[in-house]
Amino acid sequence: MITDVVIAGGGPNGLMLACELSLAGVRPVVLERLPEPSEEPKANGLLGQVVRMLDRRGLYERLSGSPEPPQPNSAYFMFGAMGLDLSLLEDSPVYALPVPQRRIVQVLQERAVELGVEIRRGHEVVGLSQDDDAVTIDVAGPSGAYELRARYLVGADGAHSTTRKLSGIGFPGVTYDRMTVRTAHATVPADWVDPATGALNVPGHGAVLPFLPHRTERGGFSYAPMPGHPPLVSATEWDRPGTDAPMSLDELRASIRRVLGVDVPLGPPDGEGPHVLRRLTGGNTRVAERFSDGRVFLIGDAAHVYAATGGGPGLNLGLQDAVNLGWKLAAVIRGSAPPGLLNSYETERRPAAHRMILNAQAQSALIAPGDDVTGLRELFAELLRDRSTVQRLAELVAGADVRYDMGGRGAHPLTGRFAPDLELHTPTGPVRLAELTRSARPLLLDLTEEASLAETLALWNDHVDIVTARPQDSAPTALLLRPDCHVAWASASPRPDPTETEELRAAVQRWFGVIESARP
């Protein structure tokens, strides 16, 4: 008996992929070596494009606890511990969702179970081999060793991925060992917190804005008052490694003293844990030599890691790997995929990984100590007064600058990009685009004057959902969306001409396959 897909790793990326496959009619098996979800504090939220993607799958409300759609940060953000004035932008691409990683795992696991996914906890991949038809997976489980046969295996098993290693896929990159980050949940004096801005007013030093890195000539400091949790306080230093002794609040206090030049009286955290108290020295920036090997694929940290503090951007990247791969893998399994569809996973996601690494490396360079870096920052601060610079950096931080090659002419500026949020007026009433994408199916929005495109794709009715509506004033007149919500084709014509309708057919065939009745 052959399982369609086995996913190694039951963290956010593996569970997201499981949900995507299930929406497409494929029931994967998830193998997670941990018997229970980890309580270890990791990422504290999601940042960037993935927040909108979760809204497109109906998961944002579960994570945020609010029925309201996500709203962009349109005031203030940071790049390299420098102010990024988002109020300069007409449409900010920066979205943030403060939610701990264990809650993300909980919500995604609940959704996966609702969709019929089988999750085997305490089961670990320990060996694999593959032939032309399937992957044979050696598994160590609570009741002993056994084998699974799967048409495909996806490694979502983290930076130390067993799947990647067993597949012989190299993981080249650079290891850094100069930077040490000390972090802890701790209390701070209540009268130091500005009730209006949330800033921590440190006597003898000045205000430190919440959630945003603060650089000095000697290192970095951050203060993050997470909702429902004690503040997360962090100090970063270069060439100040820790000892073999366990991390302590005293060690963090001493580090903050060196970075800020003044004492910050930290107290033990309030409430139940688990609480963060850790010291991290160095890190890795690496990208897998390839994202697949035959019938084995890699997503998330198994495919790419970068040396930077904060897990939000990494989750943004990994979860979108899962969304990109899921519908393509399902189409191949169903037998409806056009030639080369699976190859596009790597050609699309590898540049996105390198873009994220560029983001991390640039920010690391700007927060390093030294007079030369200070000079660079002064010049960079001048550039940050320019709207176009702020726009470009905001899109980089959010991952909103990713544009896939959709083939064809791709003349419309939206082609290849993540579809914008639209409020549509349908015969049954107003609807948000996010409400139309929760089934993870291809979608044609026909906003033309006579809804003529719906007839053009009549033969693909079973393959592509078609919605006719009246657009907002500034909206395009037609959009063809892939299941990952990237625009495969777009038009701005009230009445698309024969050339445009032929391009639409070509885009459908390129991404969703040719059905027999539509062949010439």
Short mmCIF file of C-alpha atoms in Angstrom, two decimals:
data_model
loop_
_atom_site.label_atom_id
_atom_site.label_comp_id
_atom_site.label_asym_id
_atom_site.label_seq_id
_atom_site.Cartn_x
_atom_site.Cartn_y
_atom_site.Cartn_z
CA MET A 1 0.00 0.00 0.00
CA ILE A 2 1.43 3.37 -1.05
CA THR A 3 0.60 6.58 0.80
CA ASP A 4 0.39 9.65 -1.44
CA VAL A 5 2.55 11.98 0.69
CA VAL A 6 4.48 11.57 3.92
CA ILE A 7 5.54 14.77 5.66
CA ALA A 8 8.51 14.53 8.02
CA GLY A 9 7.95 17.19 10.67
CA GLY A 10 4.83 18.35 12.50
CA GLY A 11 5.83 21.96 13.09
CA PRO A 12 4.12 24.96 11.46
CA ASN A 13 5.51 24.28 7.98
CA GLY A 14 4.68 20.58 7.90
CA LEU A 15 1.18 21.15 9.27
CA MET A 16 0.53 23.97 6.80
CA LEU A 17 1.54 21.70 3.94
CA ALA A 18 -0.73 18.97 5.30
CA CYS A 19 -3.66 21.40 5.28
CA GLU A 20 -2.92 22.53 1.73
CA LEU A 21 -2.71 18.97 0.43
CA SER A 22 -5.95 18.04 2.17
CA LEU A 23 -7.78 21.00 0.66
CA ALA A 24 -6.66 19.68 -2.73
CA GLY A 25 -8.01 16.19 -2.01
CA VAL A 26 -4.78 14.47 -0.94
CA ARG A 27 -4.55 12.93 2.54
CA PRO A 28 -0.96 13.05 3.80
CA VAL A 29 0.59 11.32 6.78
CA VAL A 30 2.59 13.57 9.13
CA LEU A 31 5.44 12.01 11.13
CA GLU A 32 6.61 14.06 14.10
CA ARG A 33 9.37 12.74 16.34
CA LEU A 34 8.16 14.64 19.42
CA PRO A 35 5.41 12.81 21.34
CA GLU A 36 3.75 16.14 22.22
CA PRO A 37 3.93 19.66 20.74
CA SER A 38 6.95 21.52 22.08
CA GLU A 39 6.35 24.01 24.88
CA GLU A 40 9.71 25.64 24.24
CA PRO A 41 9.22 29.35 23.43
CA LYS A 42 10.33 30.03 19.86
CA ALA A 43 8.93 32.56 17.40
CA ASN A 44 6.65 35.19 18.91
CA GLY A 45 4.60 35.96 15.84
CA LEU A 46 4.23 36.14 12.11
CA LEU A 47 5.47 38.94 9.92
CA GLY A 48 4.82 39.79 6.31
CA GLN A 49 2.94 38.28 3.42
CA VAL A 50 2.07 35.07 5.23
CA VAL A 51 -0.33 36.96 7.53
CA ARG A 52 -2.46 37.75 4.48
CA MET A 53 -2.07 34.18 3.22
CA LEU A 54 -3.47 32.81 6.48
CA ASP A 55 -6.43 35.16 6.05
CA ARG A 56 -6.95 33.68 2.58
CA ARG A 57 -7.34 30.26 4.21
CA GLY A 58 -9.63 31.39 7.02
CA LEU A 59 -6.97 30.88 9.68
CA TYR A 60 -6.27 34.48 10.63
CA GLU A 61 -9.35 34.81 12.84
CA ARG A 62 -8.42 31.63 14.73
CA LEU A 63 -4.93 32.95 15.42
CA SER A 64 -5.80 36.58 16.15
CA GLY A 65 -9.05 35.98 18.02
CA SER A 66 -10.65 38.81 16.04
CA PRO A 67 -13.20 38.60 13.21
CA GLU A 68 -11.65 41.70 11.64
CA PRO A 69 -9.34 41.14 8.65
CA PRO A 70 -5.62 41.83 9.06
CA GLN A 71 -4.57 45.45 8.88
CA PRO A 72 -1.16 46.65 7.70
CA ASN A 73 1.22 48.53 9.94
CA SER A 74 0.96 52.01 8.47
CA ALA A 75 2.90 53.96 11.09
CA TYR A 76 6.34 52.80 12.11
CA PHE A 77 8.65 49.85 11.64
CA MET A 78 12.36 49.08 11.66
CA PHE A 79 15.06 48.03 9.24
CA GLY A 80 18.46 47.35 10.76
CA ALA A 81 17.35 49.05 14.02
CA MET A 82 16.57 52.20 12.03
CA GLY A 83 13.16 53.81 11.76
CA LEU A 84 11.10 52.92 8.70
CA ASP A 85 8.36 55.54 8.39
CA LEU A 86 5.51 53.57 6.86
CA SER A 87 3.22 56.61 6.98
CA LEU A 88 5.02 57.77 3.82
CA LEU A 89 3.43 54.90 1.90
CA GLU A 90 -0.02 54.86 0.34
CA ASP A 91 -0.33 51.11 0.94
CA SER A 92 1.94 49.52 3.55
CA PRO A 93 2.87 45.88 2.82
CA VAL A 94 3.94 45.19 6.43
CA TYR A 95 1.53 42.95 8.35
CA ALA A 96 2.24 41.50 11.78
CA LEU A 97 0.44 38.94 13.92
CA PRO A 98 1.81 38.61 17.48
CA VAL A 99 1.12 35.00 18.43
CA PRO A 100 3.51 32.45 19.97
CA GLN A 101 4.68 29.57 17.81
CA ARG A 102 3.09 26.94 20.02
CA ARG A 103 -0.31 28.57 19.38
CA ILE A 104 0.39 28.55 15.63
CA VAL A 105 1.14 24.82 15.85
CA GLN A 106 -2.02 24.24 17.88
CA VAL A 107 -4.27 26.03 15.37
CA LEU A 108 -2.68 24.37 12.34
CA GLN A 109 -2.89 20.96 13.97
CA GLU A 110 -6.57 21.46 14.78
CA ARG A 111 -7.23 22.48 11.18
CA ALA A 112 -5.26 19.53 9.81
CA VAL A 113 -7.26 17.09 11.94
CA GLU A 114 -10.52 18.70 10.76
CA LEU A 115 -9.38 18.05 7.19
CA GLY A 116 -8.65 14.39 7.89
CA VAL A 117 -4.86 14.47 8.18
CA GLU A 118 -3.24 11.58 10.06
CA ILE A 119 -0.62 12.88 12.50
CA ARG A 120 1.68 10.30 14.08
CA ARG A 121 3.51 11.74 17.06
CA GLY A 122 6.59 10.00 18.39
CA HIS A 123 7.41 8.71 14.89
CA GLU A 124 10.73 9.66 13.29
CA VAL A 125 12.21 9.15 9.82
CA VAL A 126 15.49 7.23 10.20
CA GLY A 127 16.12 6.01 6.67
CA LEU A 128 14.87 6.28 3.10
CA SER A 129 15.39 4.99 -0.40
CA GLN A 130 13.50 5.69 -3.58
CA ASP A 131 12.76 4.13 -6.93
CA ASP A 132 10.79 5.25 -9.98
CA ASP A 133 7.43 4.75 -8.26
CA ALA A 134 7.79 5.68 -4.61
CA VAL A 135 9.93 6.47 -1.58
CA THR A 136 10.48 3.75 1.02
CA ILE A 137 10.73 5.37 4.45
CA ASP A 138 12.17 3.70 7.52
CA VAL A 139 10.36 4.92 10.60
CA ALA A 140 11.13 4.54 14.30
CA GLY A 141 7.91 4.64 16.30
CA PRO A 142 6.80 4.06 19.89
CA SER A 143 6.00 0.42 19.10
CA GLY A 144 9.14 -0.23 17.09
CA ALA A 145 10.48 0.17 13.57
CA TYR A 146 8.36 -0.06 10.43
CA GLU A 147 8.34 0.97 6.76
CA LEU A 148 6.13 3.34 4.80
CA ARG A 149 5.86 3.58 1.03
CA ALA A 150 4.89 7.01 -0.28
CA ARG A 151 4.70 8.55 -3.70
CA TYR A 152 6.42 11.61 -2.25
CA LEU A 153 8.26 12.54 0.95
CA VAL A 154 8.53 16.15 2.12
CA GLY A 155 11.12 17.13 4.70
CA ALA A 156 9.75 19.79 7.03
CA ASP A 157 12.04 18.62 9.81
CA GLY A 158 14.03 21.77 10.53
CA ALA A 159 17.55 23.04 10.10
CA HIS A 160 19.10 19.70 11.10
CA SER A 161 16.78 17.89 8.67
CA THR A 162 17.24 14.13 8.65
CA THR A 163 15.35 14.03 5.35
CA ARG A 164 17.83 16.38 3.72
CA LYS A 165 20.82 14.46 5.03
CA LEU A 166 19.47 11.05 4.02
CA SER A 167 18.76 12.41 0.53
CA GLY A 168 22.36 13.54 0.14
CA ILE A 169 21.39 17.16 -0.44
CA GLY A 170 24.19 19.54 0.59
CA PHE A 171 23.55 22.54 2.83
CA PRO A 172 26.30 25.04 1.96
CA GLY A 173 26.60 28.37 3.69
CA VAL A 174 28.35 30.32 6.39
CA THR A 175 28.55 29.86 10.17
CA TYR A 176 28.89 32.97 12.31
CA ASP A 177 30.25 32.82 15.86
CA ARG A 178 30.94 36.43 16.91
CA MET A 179 27.43 37.44 17.99
CA THR A 180 25.85 36.35 21.28
CA VAL A 181 22.18 37.02 22.03
CA ARG A 182 20.87 36.74 25.59
CA THR A 183 17.10 36.69 25.99
CA ALA A 184 14.67 36.24 28.86
CA HIS A 185 11.12 36.82 29.94
CA ALA A 186 11.43 39.32 32.78
CA THR A 187 9.64 42.12 34.56
CA VAL A 188 10.68 45.77 34.35
CA PRO A 189 9.76 48.69 36.61
CA ALA A 190 6.16 49.60 35.81
CA ASP A 191 6.84 53.33 36.07
CA TRP A 192 9.44 53.05 33.30
CA VAL A 193 6.79 52.13 30.73
CA ASP A 194 5.19 55.03 28.84
CA PRO A 195 1.43 54.32 28.86
CA ALA A 196 0.93 56.25 25.62
CA THR A 197 3.66 54.74 23.42
CA GLY A 198 4.57 51.56 25.31
CA ALA A 199 8.21 52.68 25.20
CA LEU A 200 10.60 51.70 27.97
CA ASN A 201 12.08 54.92 29.36
CA VAL A 202 15.51 53.89 30.66
CA PRO A 203 16.96 56.51 33.06
CA GLY A 204 20.35 57.69 31.89
CA HIS A 205 19.81 56.35 28.39
CA GLY A 206 16.43 57.32 26.94
CA ALA A 207 13.34 55.74 25.41
CA VAL A 208 13.42 52.31 23.78
CA LEU A 209 10.39 51.67 21.56
CA PRO A 210 8.62 48.33 22.09
CA PHE A 211 9.26 45.41 19.73
CA LEU A 212 11.88 47.32 17.74
CA PRO A 213 15.64 46.61 17.94
CA HIS A 214 17.71 49.38 19.50
CA ARG A 215 21.39 49.70 18.54
CA THR A 216 24.22 51.29 20.45
CA GLU A 217 27.96 51.37 19.71
CA ARG A 218 28.35 48.35 21.95
CA GLY A 219 25.51 46.11 20.83
CA GLY A 220 21.76 45.85 20.66
CA PHE A 221 18.80 45.85 23.04
CA SER A 222 15.12 45.09 22.60
CA TYR A 223 12.03 45.14 24.77
CA ALA A 224 8.92 43.26 23.61
CA PRO A 225 5.84 43.37 25.87
CA MET A 226 3.97 40.42 24.33
CA PRO A 227 0.21 40.41 25.06
CA GLY A 228 -0.63 38.01 27.87
CA HIS A 229 3.03 37.29 28.64
CA PRO A 230 5.87 38.91 30.58
CA PRO A 231 8.04 41.24 28.49
CA LEU A 232 10.73 39.56 26.40
CA VAL A 233 14.02 41.37 26.96
CA SER A 234 17.09 40.79 24.82
CA ALA A 235 20.68 42.04 24.58
CA THR A 236 23.05 41.39 21.67
CA GLU A 237 26.84 41.65 21.85
CA TRP A 238 29.79 40.87 19.63
CA ASP A 239 32.81 38.93 20.84
CA ARG A 240 31.25 38.38 24.29
CA PRO A 241 30.50 34.64 24.34
CA GLY A 242 28.90 33.05 27.34
CA THR A 243 30.45 30.61 29.76
CA ASP A 244 29.56 26.98 30.34
CA ALA A 245 27.33 28.06 33.23
CA PRO A 246 23.56 28.06 32.71
CA MET A 247 22.06 31.30 31.48
CA SER A 248 20.74 33.58 34.24
CA LEU A 249 19.02 36.92 34.71
CA ASP A 250 22.23 38.25 36.25
CA GLU A 251 24.08 37.45 33.03
CA LEU A 252 21.43 39.31 31.01
CA ARG A 253 21.54 42.29 33.38
CA ALA A 254 25.33 42.50 32.94
CA SER A 255 24.98 42.30 29.16
CA ILE A 256 22.40 45.10 29.14
CA ARG A 257 24.69 47.21 31.30
CA ARG A 258 27.48 46.85 28.74
CA VAL A 259 25.15 47.60 25.80
CA LEU A 260 23.21 50.56 27.24
CA GLY A 261 25.76 51.86 29.73
CA VAL A 262 23.17 51.85 32.53
CA ASP A 263 21.46 49.26 34.71
CA VAL A 264 18.00 47.90 33.93
CA PRO A 265 16.57 46.22 37.05
CA LEU A 266 15.03 43.07 35.64
CA GLY A 267 12.87 40.89 37.86
CA PRO A 268 11.76 37.28 37.42
CA PRO A 269 8.77 36.79 35.09
CA ASP A 270 5.21 36.68 36.35
CA GLY A 271 2.73 33.93 35.63
CA GLU A 272 3.07 30.38 34.45
CA GLY A 273 5.74 29.35 31.97
CA PRO A 274 7.34 28.14 29.99
CA HIS A 275 9.54 31.22 30.13
CA VAL A 276 12.47 32.08 27.91
CA LEU A 277 15.93 32.16 29.50
CA ARG A 278 18.53 31.45 26.85
CA ARG A 279 21.87 32.35 25.37
CA LEU A 280 22.53 31.87 21.66
CA THR A 281 25.97 32.31 20.16
CA GLY A 282 26.44 32.53 16.41
CA GLY A 283 24.20 31.16 13.74
CA ASN A 284 24.07 29.84 10.22
CA THR A 285 23.06 31.20 6.86
CA ARG A 286 22.54 28.28 4.49
CA VAL A 287 20.47 27.28 1.47
CA ALA A 288 20.12 23.67 0.33
CA GLU A 289 21.91 22.80 -2.91
CA ARG A 290 18.53 21.86 -4.31
CA PHE A 291 15.02 21.81 -2.88
CA SER A 292 14.22 18.34 -4.20
CA ASP A 293 15.82 15.02 -5.04
CA GLY A 294 13.61 12.77 -7.13
CA ARG A 295 10.50 12.21 -5.04
CA VAL A 296 11.85 14.00 -1.97
CA PHE A 297 11.18 17.71 -1.35
CA LEU A 298 12.33 20.18 1.32
CA ILE A 299 10.45 23.13 2.84
CA GLY A 300 11.14 25.66 5.58
CA ASP A 301 14.31 25.42 7.65
CA ALA A 302 15.13 22.09 6.03
CA ALA A 303 15.72 24.09 2.83
CA HIS A 304 17.08 27.39 4.16
CA VAL A 305 18.20 29.05 7.40
CA TYR A 306 19.60 32.49 8.06
CA ALA A 307 21.48 34.01 10.98
CA ALA A 308 19.18 36.67 12.39
CA THR A 309 17.19 37.23 15.55
CA GLY A 310 13.44 36.69 15.48
CA GLY A 311 11.51 33.82 13.92
CA GLY A 312 8.75 35.81 12.21
CA PRO A 313 10.47 36.25 8.82
CA GLY A 314 11.61 32.62 8.84
CA LEU A 315 8.06 31.40 9.37
CA ASN A 316 6.88 33.77 6.64
CA LEU A 317 9.29 32.08 4.25
CA GLY A 318 8.65 28.49 5.33
CA LEU A 319 4.86 28.66 5.43
CA GLN A 320 4.84 30.11 1.93
CA ASP A 321 7.07 27.24 0.79
CA ALA A 322 4.29 24.94 2.00
CA VAL A 323 1.56 26.89 0.21
CA ASN A 324 3.60 26.95 -3.01
CA LEU A 325 4.36 23.23 -2.98
CA GLY A 326 1.02 21.87 -1.75
CA TRP A 327 -1.23 22.52 -4.74
CA LYS A 328 1.48 21.52 -7.22
CA LEU A 329 2.15 18.20 -5.50
CA ALA A 330 -1.57 17.50 -5.29
CA ALA A 331 -2.05 18.24 -9.01
CA VAL A 332 0.68 15.73 -9.90
CA ILE A 333 -0.88 13.08 -7.65
CA ARG A 334 -4.33 13.67 -9.17
CA GLY A 335 -2.84 13.43 -12.68
CA SER A 336 -3.97 16.92 -13.71
CA ALA A 337 -0.62 18.71 -13.56
CA PRO A 338 0.88 20.23 -16.72
CA PRO A 339 4.46 19.21 -17.59
CA GLY A 340 7.14 20.71 -15.35
CA LEU A 341 4.78 21.99 -12.67
CA LEU A 342 6.77 20.49 -9.79
CA ASN A 343 10.00 21.98 -11.16
CA SER A 344 8.53 25.44 -10.60
CA TYR A 345 8.62 24.89 -6.83
CA GLU A 346 12.37 25.34 -6.70
CA THR A 347 12.60 27.99 -9.41
CA GLU A 348 10.09 30.10 -7.49
CA ARG A 349 11.06 29.48 -3.88
CA ARG A 350 14.84 29.46 -4.15
CA PRO A 351 14.97 33.16 -5.20
CA ALA A 352 12.59 33.95 -2.33
CA ALA A 353 15.00 32.23 0.08
CA HIS A 354 17.96 34.19 -1.25
CA ARG A 355 15.92 37.39 -0.96
CA MET A 356 15.24 36.68 2.71
CA ILE A 357 18.93 36.00 3.31
CA LEU A 358 19.80 39.31 1.64
CA ASN A 359 17.34 40.98 4.02
CA ALA A 360 18.92 39.31 7.08
CA GLN A 361 22.51 40.01 6.02
CA ALA A 362 21.82 43.66 5.25
CA GLN A 363 20.15 44.20 8.62
CA SER A 364 22.94 42.39 10.45
CA ALA A 365 25.50 44.67 8.81
CA LEU A 366 23.59 47.76 9.90
CA ILE A 367 23.34 46.75 13.58
CA ALA A 368 26.99 45.71 14.00
CA PRO A 369 29.16 47.81 16.35
CA GLY A 370 31.84 50.20 15.18
CA ASP A 371 32.36 53.77 13.96
CA ASP A 372 32.33 52.71 10.32
CA VAL A 373 28.89 51.15 10.77
CA THR A 374 27.72 54.32 12.51
CA GLY A 375 28.80 56.31 9.47
CA LEU A 376 26.93 53.93 7.20
CA ARG A 377 23.84 54.30 9.36
CA GLU A 378 23.97 58.09 9.18
CA LEU A 379 24.02 57.92 5.39
CA PHE A 380 21.34 55.25 5.37
CA ALA A 381 19.13 57.44 7.59
CA GLU A 382 19.16 60.08 4.85
CA LEU A 383 18.00 57.52 2.31
CA LEU A 384 15.16 56.49 4.60
CA ARG A 385 13.55 59.90 4.12
CA ASP A 386 12.81 58.91 0.54
CA ARG A 387 9.43 57.27 -0.07
CA SER A 388 10.67 54.90 -2.75
CA THR A 389 13.42 53.61 -0.44
CA VAL A 390 10.94 53.01 2.36
CA GLN A 391 8.60 51.24 -0.06
CA ARG A 392 11.35 48.96 -1.30
CA LEU A 393 12.60 48.04 2.17
CA ALA A 394 9.07 47.52 3.50
CA GLU A 395 8.36 45.10 0.64
CA LEU A 396 11.66 43.32 1.30
CA VAL A 397 10.88 42.90 5.01
CA ALA A 398 7.35 41.66 4.25
CA GLY A 399 8.36 39.36 1.39
CA ALA A 400 5.94 41.35 -0.78
CA ASP A 401 8.57 41.97 -3.46
CA VAL A 402 8.45 38.33 -4.61
CA ARG A 403 7.24 38.09 -8.20
CA TYR A 404 7.07 34.74 -9.96
CA ASP A 405 7.66 34.27 -13.68
CA MET A 406 4.25 33.34 -15.06
CA GLY A 407 5.36 32.96 -18.66
CA GLY A 408 3.67 34.70 -21.54
CA ARG A 409 3.91 38.43 -21.87
CA GLY A 410 2.91 39.21 -18.31
CA ALA A 411 2.22 42.83 -19.21
CA HIS A 412 -0.05 43.60 -16.27
CA PRO A 413 1.90 44.80 -13.17
CA LEU A 414 0.05 42.34 -10.93
CA THR A 415 1.06 39.27 -12.93
CA GLY A 416 3.28 37.04 -10.79
CA ARG A 417 2.55 38.92 -7.58
CA PHE A 418 0.44 38.02 -4.57
CA ALA A 419 -3.11 39.11 -5.32
CA PRO A 420 -4.16 42.35 -3.60
CA ASP A 421 -6.98 42.44 -1.08
CA LEU A 422 -10.18 43.28 -2.95
CA GLU A 423 -13.71 44.08 -1.86
CA LEU A 424 -15.99 42.68 -4.56
CA HIS A 425 -19.64 43.35 -5.27
CA THR A 426 -21.29 40.09 -6.33
CA PRO A 427 -24.95 39.36 -7.16
CA THR A 428 -25.33 37.97 -3.64
CA GLY A 429 -23.67 40.92 -1.91
CA PRO A 430 -20.20 42.24 -1.04
CA VAL A 431 -17.42 39.74 -0.43
CA ARG A 432 -13.73 39.93 0.32
CA LEU A 433 -11.30 38.12 -1.94
CA ALA A 434 -10.04 36.23 1.13
CA GLU A 435 -13.48 34.61 1.47
CA LEU A 436 -13.23 33.20 -2.07
CA THR A 437 -9.82 31.52 -1.68
CA ARG A 438 -10.40 29.29 1.33
CA SER A 439 -10.92 26.17 -0.79
CA ALA A 440 -7.41 26.57 -2.28
CA ARG A 441 -8.68 26.16 -5.85
CA PRO A 442 -7.72 28.09 -8.98
CA LEU A 443 -9.92 31.19 -9.24
CA LEU A 444 -10.92 33.52 -12.07
CA LEU A 445 -12.33 36.87 -11.01
CA ASP A 446 -14.31 38.16 -13.98
CA LEU A 447 -14.87 41.84 -13.34
CA THR A 448 -15.38 42.80 -16.99
CA GLU A 449 -18.43 44.78 -18.10
CA GLU A 450 -20.22 41.84 -19.68
CA ALA A 451 -18.65 38.98 -17.71
CA SER A 452 -17.41 37.60 -21.01
CA LEU A 453 -14.44 35.69 -19.60
CA ALA A 454 -16.61 33.23 -17.74
CA GLU A 455 -17.73 31.91 -21.13
CA THR A 456 -14.10 31.76 -22.33
CA LEU A 457 -13.26 29.28 -19.56
CA ALA A 458 -16.51 27.34 -19.69
CA LEU A 459 -14.65 24.11 -20.49
CA TRP A 460 -12.56 24.49 -17.33
CA ASN A 461 -15.52 24.95 -14.95
CA ASP A 462 -14.57 21.82 -13.03
CA HIS A 463 -10.95 22.96 -12.71
CA VAL A 464 -11.25 26.71 -12.09
CA ASP A 465 -13.74 28.51 -9.85
CA ILE A 466 -15.23 31.50 -11.68
CA VAL A 467 -16.67 34.49 -9.85
CA THR A 468 -18.29 37.43 -11.63
CA ALA A 469 -18.50 40.70 -9.77
CA ARG A 470 -18.22 44.46 -9.95
CA PRO A 471 -14.79 45.73 -8.91
CA GLN A 472 -13.65 48.63 -6.82
CA ASP A 473 -12.82 51.71 -8.87
CA SER A 474 -9.08 51.01 -8.98
CA ALA A 475 -9.25 47.22 -9.32
CA PRO A 476 -8.15 45.26 -12.40
CA THR A 477 -10.97 43.95 -14.56
CA ALA A 478 -9.89 40.30 -14.44
CA LEU A 479 -7.55 38.15 -12.37
CA LEU A 480 -6.61 34.49 -12.68
CA LEU A 481 -5.29 33.28 -9.33
CA ARG A 482 -3.32 30.13 -8.61
CA PRO A 483 -4.23 28.33 -5.37
CA ASP A 484 -1.30 30.10 -3.65
CA CYS A 485 -3.02 33.42 -4.48
CA HIS A 486 -0.35 34.56 -6.92
CA VAL A 487 -1.73 36.16 -10.08
CA ALA A 488 -1.19 33.96 -13.13
CA TRP A 489 -2.84 36.40 -15.55
CA ALA A 490 -4.51 39.80 -15.28
CA SER A 491 -6.27 42.33 -17.44
CA ALA A 492 -7.19 45.99 -17.12
CA SER A 493 -9.52 46.02 -20.15
CA PRO A 494 -13.27 46.46 -19.62
CA ARG A 495 -13.73 44.17 -22.62
CA PRO A 496 -10.68 41.94 -23.16
CA ASP A 497 -9.87 41.43 -26.84
CA PRO A 498 -9.24 38.03 -28.51
CA THR A 499 -5.50 38.29 -27.86
CA GLU A 500 -6.07 38.68 -24.12
CA THR A 501 -8.58 35.86 -23.95
CA GLU A 502 -6.11 33.59 -25.73
CA GLU A 503 -3.45 34.57 -23.19
CA LEU A 504 -5.93 33.66 -20.45
CA ARG A 505 -6.45 30.20 -21.96
CA ALA A 506 -2.70 29.75 -22.25
CA ALA A 507 -2.23 30.70 -18.58
CA VAL A 508 -4.88 28.18 -17.50
CA GLN A 509 -3.19 25.46 -19.53
CA ARG A 510 0.27 26.41 -18.28
CA TRP A 511 -0.67 26.12 -14.60
CA PHE A 512 -3.71 23.85 -14.41
CA GLY A 513 -3.33 21.52 -17.39
CA VAL A 514 -5.10 20.91 -20.68
CA ILE A 515 -8.38 19.04 -20.51
CA GLU A 516 -9.21 16.80 -23.45
CA SER A 517 -12.26 18.76 -24.61
CA ALA A 518 -10.17 21.94 -24.72
CA ARG A 519 -7.47 20.54 -26.99
CA PRO A 520 -7.26 21.98 -30.53
#
